[in-house]
Amino acid sequence: MTSANDKNIPTARQLLDMYERMLLIRRVEKQLSEDFKAGQLPGAVHLYVGQEAVAVGMCEQLDDSDWITGTHRGHGHYLAKGGDPKPMLAEIYGRANGICRGMGGSMHVADFSKGIVGANGIVGGGLAITAGAALAAKLDGKNQVAVCFFGDGAANQGVFMETLNVSTLWKLPMIFMCEHNTYSEFSPTDTVTAGELPDRARAFGIPSTVVDGNDVTEVWKAAGAAVDRARSGKGPSFIEARTYRIHGHIEAEVHFLTGTYREEEEIEHWRQRDPIDRLRAQLLSSGVADEAALAEIDSGIQETVAAAEQYAQTGEPADEKLVFDLMSVGQI
Amino acid sequence: MTSANDKNIPTARQLLDMYERMLLIRRVEKQLSEDFKAGQLPGAVHLYVGQEAVAVGMCEQLDDSDWITGTHRGHGHYLAKGGDPKPMLAEIYGRANGICRGMGGSMHVADFSKGIVGANGIVGGGLAITAGAALAAKLDGKNQVAVCFFGDGAANQGVFMETLNVSTLWKLPMIFMCEHNTYSEFSPTDTVTAGELPDRARAFGIPSTVVDGNDVTEVWKAAGAAVDRARSGKGPSFIEARTYRIHGHIEAEVHFLTGTYREEEEIEHWRQRDPIDRLRAQLLSSGVADEAALAEIDSGIQETVAAAEQYAQTGEPADEKLVFDLMSVGQI
Amino acid sequence: MAKKRYMQVINETLIEEMERDPKVILYGEDVEISMFGDTIGILDRFGRDRIWNSPICEATLTGMAVGAAAAGYRVILHMMFSNFLYTGFDAIANQMAKLRLMTGGQVKLPITVLAGYGAGSCNAAQHSDTPYPVLMNLGGLRVAVPATPADAKGLLKEAIRGDMPTFFLEAVGRGGEMGEVPDEDYTTPFGIASVLQEGKDVTIVTMGTMVKPAVAAGKMLSEQGIEAEVVDCRTLVPLDEDGIVRSVEKTGHVVVVDEARDRCSAASQIAAVIADKGFHALRAPVKRVTVPDVSMPYAPNAEQVVIPNAERITSTVQALLGK
Amino acid sequence: MAKKRYMQVINETLIEEMERDPKVILYGEDVEISMFGDTIGILDRFGRDRIWNSPICEATLTGMAVGAAAAGYRVILHMMFSNFLYTGFDAIANQMAKLRLMTGGQVKLPITVLAGYGAGSCNAAQHSDTPYPVLMNLGGLRVAVPATPADAKGLLKEAIRGDMPTFFLEAVGRGGEMGEVPDEDYTTPFGIASVLQEGKDVTIVTMGTMVKPAVAAGKMLSEQGIEAEVVDCRTLVPLDEDGIVRSVEKTGHVVVVDEARDRCSAASQIAAVIADKGFHALRAPVKRVTVPDVSMPYAPNAEQVVIPNAERITSTVQALLGK
Ligand SMILES: Cc1ncc(C[n+]2csc(CCOP(=O)(O)OP(=O)(O)O)c2C)c(N)n1
Ligand SMILES: Cc1ncc(C[n+]2csc(CCOP(=O)(O)OP(=O)(O)O)c2C)c(N)n1
Ligand SMILES: [Mg+2]
Ligand SMILES: [Mg+2]
């Protein structure tokens, strides 16, 4: 846990750590994008490319014993919280050595040993689960927190308001981390969302901030304040991180969409604000790292990704019997 | 429809009309309370005693072509909107001449010919239905509005937030009429509700007011503003009417509750603010009516109630075949 | 052994289990004061670290149960009337039933969901549903429908101590009925039907609220010289398929009685199982006495036409046996 | 007559019905751009007074359909994947299915709910459910499961023009398949099964996504000299009980094939009906080929083990006939 002093500016170690994590997510997902195009993935993938600073800035403030829930776009949350890329890739490949033994796939990557309750295919599905985990955390009395990552689209699900209410009433150590990436599936956010999301949380008296979700330090600061508040028993916080998904909603969309729903210029605008590029520039200009150091990080990551890819592709097919074992209701 | 001039103060006719309607609701329900105690009602009843000014103040601003939805505590909404007491009582008696032919009972009294979409046994169940009716009203282009009556407890259902959002986005002619009666079933409102309810609506940019729900003129004024806004295509409004239910949550509660959940003094405090007594005093002091005129109204109501009771008690049992006719899916 | 009321036994059992295991927590709407009497006194005994009155937000209540259970607690969630399960259905169907498989077995979900069910009190369509067919179809959820105080105790203990999401559906309309309940601590295993009356002529398979009319029908039939075997499933998931088939093998005739609407009911499932595994023993069609595919009407006469009763069961048996 | 794709036909039919009746409106999440292709081009044609992209709020979407229909519109609601029906389940179960009865028949609810269903594309547990068993149990809802482009057209027209809430469940995984579709305007009545292959040895009853493997099994069997009659229910509510029983009376043997989980499935319901009304014609147990009571796994091999296919159907028939 970070002490009060650390809160305003991340240390060099933390910055590098975050850089590495963000780049890992990026490279893993670029690989997945290739794999998808090559027809190697059995299922669909929703990529997090462009949003990495949100998960990483948040999770840098968390320990393994803290809980997180993710979304359908959940690889970044998993990796940011310290999930191992190898079994994640194997999972997406549907293999027995996957983190969920091939039973869940991309939309359900989870690692309870790291506090990763998991991605979720139901939009808004993580909110109430997180509130439940936060209740458990509160009862445990060990200062854990529970963080829900959810999209701007999910913020229109009623369960968002319900959990704002119950987490406030019960002073749950819960953090609402809303990733406002400008789209709710294929709908521009403002066409499906009235008002400003932080105002919804403020109506419950919940401290709420909007941060530049492509600036990992900004996210990290807001996350730190929210985590402190939760750990000290003061209840929930809401953070809206403004960001953008560079890839499509789902990699397969090019195959099934007949129209377009956004302009190339818009994507380019956001590419210019790439969170990894920005952190990289900051690391270099502040002297925290030089090109060589960053190149070394990158080559390490590339090895990690290659090893993970290898691990996934050489994994055994999922064990079919497991389906029956895990779903057994003890039928006599 | 009321013109701009009428908005600040109801006419003598309107005041008397509202007085009559409130007293009708009161006397019908006092009768139902007796009937319940006497074991004459097949099902349960949730009484509106003490809240009459809310439904009546609102509905005085509406026409038959406007839509309303009510709650489990729905007799007042039905009667305020011009529903006939006879078939309502017959319905609660489960008779063939009931407004729903005995199929719905107390929690489902409805009269579509009067725009009464109906009471609802699902807390919060009316919100989305009203939004749908409001969409229809908007498409019809005839300046109708759709009003949802719902409790403070219902405001914790996620569908409240969802309908705030969609009604704002689609500029629906919808009015959120929240009856804050200090309890959500047996829980004091502040134990289950964080923050102030109007702030939830304000987060969507919806004009929101709190009124004294035991002052029918106050309710009428706020309702008038909301109705004007809706009819002129500007979208939804939210009104919180602060009020109190004098009777229990449900008449049967004395039989099944072991503990108490409120103090006699609290009930007495609110009895002193009885909306009918207040309007009565106002009518007398302002000279709109004298004791004789009010007594005449009352005796008319007493006759109406007696006739309705007679109508209900002499009704035929419900037609059992109807269940099958109405639920037929055209099975061959 | 002592004679106790059904709801009283549920109340005592909840308290015993909360005493036994500090990880057991309970929440729901107005559970502190208790609508049905099953959660009375728990607040006084355990305080607000173990029991909470929740706001009205069923979608969140079911989801929170998943999160709290995944994070190590044994959750008891009271949903009041079964129709409100529909309001909280998303997390039941999409999370509770599926999370264990989706995570490759990383998580156990010790959740007990309580809800009252059934008609007969003129509560009308939105407060009278029999919800187990939809729960049975989801997979991954256990369903108990105790008909007697003794089974209520044993099945509830088994539900709470078990590691799977379990729906414990209360026959609320029968909450005041008495029955002998053993004093000692015991659990009743799921998936074992109980034979309430032995007989050789016909098997009446039933569950929950319908056990009482089925037993009454059994008595009426025996007065007419027809020996019915009355089988109470006790749990629907798992279902004692072998026990049911065994009885049918003895009698060759079967009537399944269920308060659910007919289409895709527990009765239909049981009939299908018999038509498969018990086919060779069958000497007559498998009959179902169920609620027709309608919503529950309010009026008492209409309601009674819809709910199965001893007379309908008896006449169905008589027709089946040609007597 | 022209050969058309399943999804294309649905798209054309929606447009035709919206042309035909100005009271038909359509909304849902991203219906303007269209995930499945069924609502493509509707915005351009009809504009934002007839079609709307909604926010993600299924609980409200289903409730709004009830309100808008009660107030006089013919509502088409697109719920995308069937699992999201669970998210919007409250208003389906508590309002849509019940309002007509509760109001004593004051209201008609012309609502057509579209949703894609079924597994086979590695979409995992939360995007692969077959939801009709829970819908069938609710009462008051019609359920169509067209398997062919021609039936998709006729049943969708019947659904939209009808006055009851109707679930029109799309076999999305088969959206690209072609079939002959008559050019003229026609409706296909609900509750009439279609016999896709005649046969005298065994009846295979099925629906929706399972029609294709059932037909394939029928072909494989005929190569082995077994004449199977393949019956496509086309609608599950109402169900063509007489048609099914008629076929069983001819063959004496029956296998019911269903992509739903077994417990309380459509297959179980159909088996129960046969065990009752068709009992005397039965010469062997009624067999069900269904999805076991599990959530859909992600891995393709695991998924394929769970979903019924032509081989499983064929071998079940062979075992049943002792061949
Ligand atoms: C309950 C539910 N409804 C609809 C969907 C289909 N869906 C998947 S992602 C998505 C958009 C989510 O938008 P947002 O929350 O902003 O997340 P983003 O995709 O932008 O990361 C939708 C509608 C779903 N998965 N679950
Ligand atoms: C979905 C649902 N959950 C729970 C209930 C049980 N219930 C009936 S009334 C009520 C309290 C409603 O409180 P509020 O909305 O404030 O209305 P009031 O009773 O005060 O008029 C509850 C919890 C219900 N009918 N429906
Ligand atoms: Mg988004
Ligand atoms: Mg209230």
XYZ file of C-alpha atoms in Angstrom, chain A residues 198 202 206-211 222 238-241:
13
model
C -20.262 11.434 -12.286
C -22.792 12.360 -6.764
C -20.213 9.551 -3.561
C -16.966 11.420 -4.304
C -16.643 11.443 -8.066
C -13.948 12.567 -10.438
C -13.250 12.598 -14.123
C -9.719 11.873 -15.228
C -7.473 9.244 -8.599
C -16.558 6.853 -8.492
C -13.989 7.592 -11.175
C -14.736 8.266 -14.792
C -11.710 7.732 -16.988
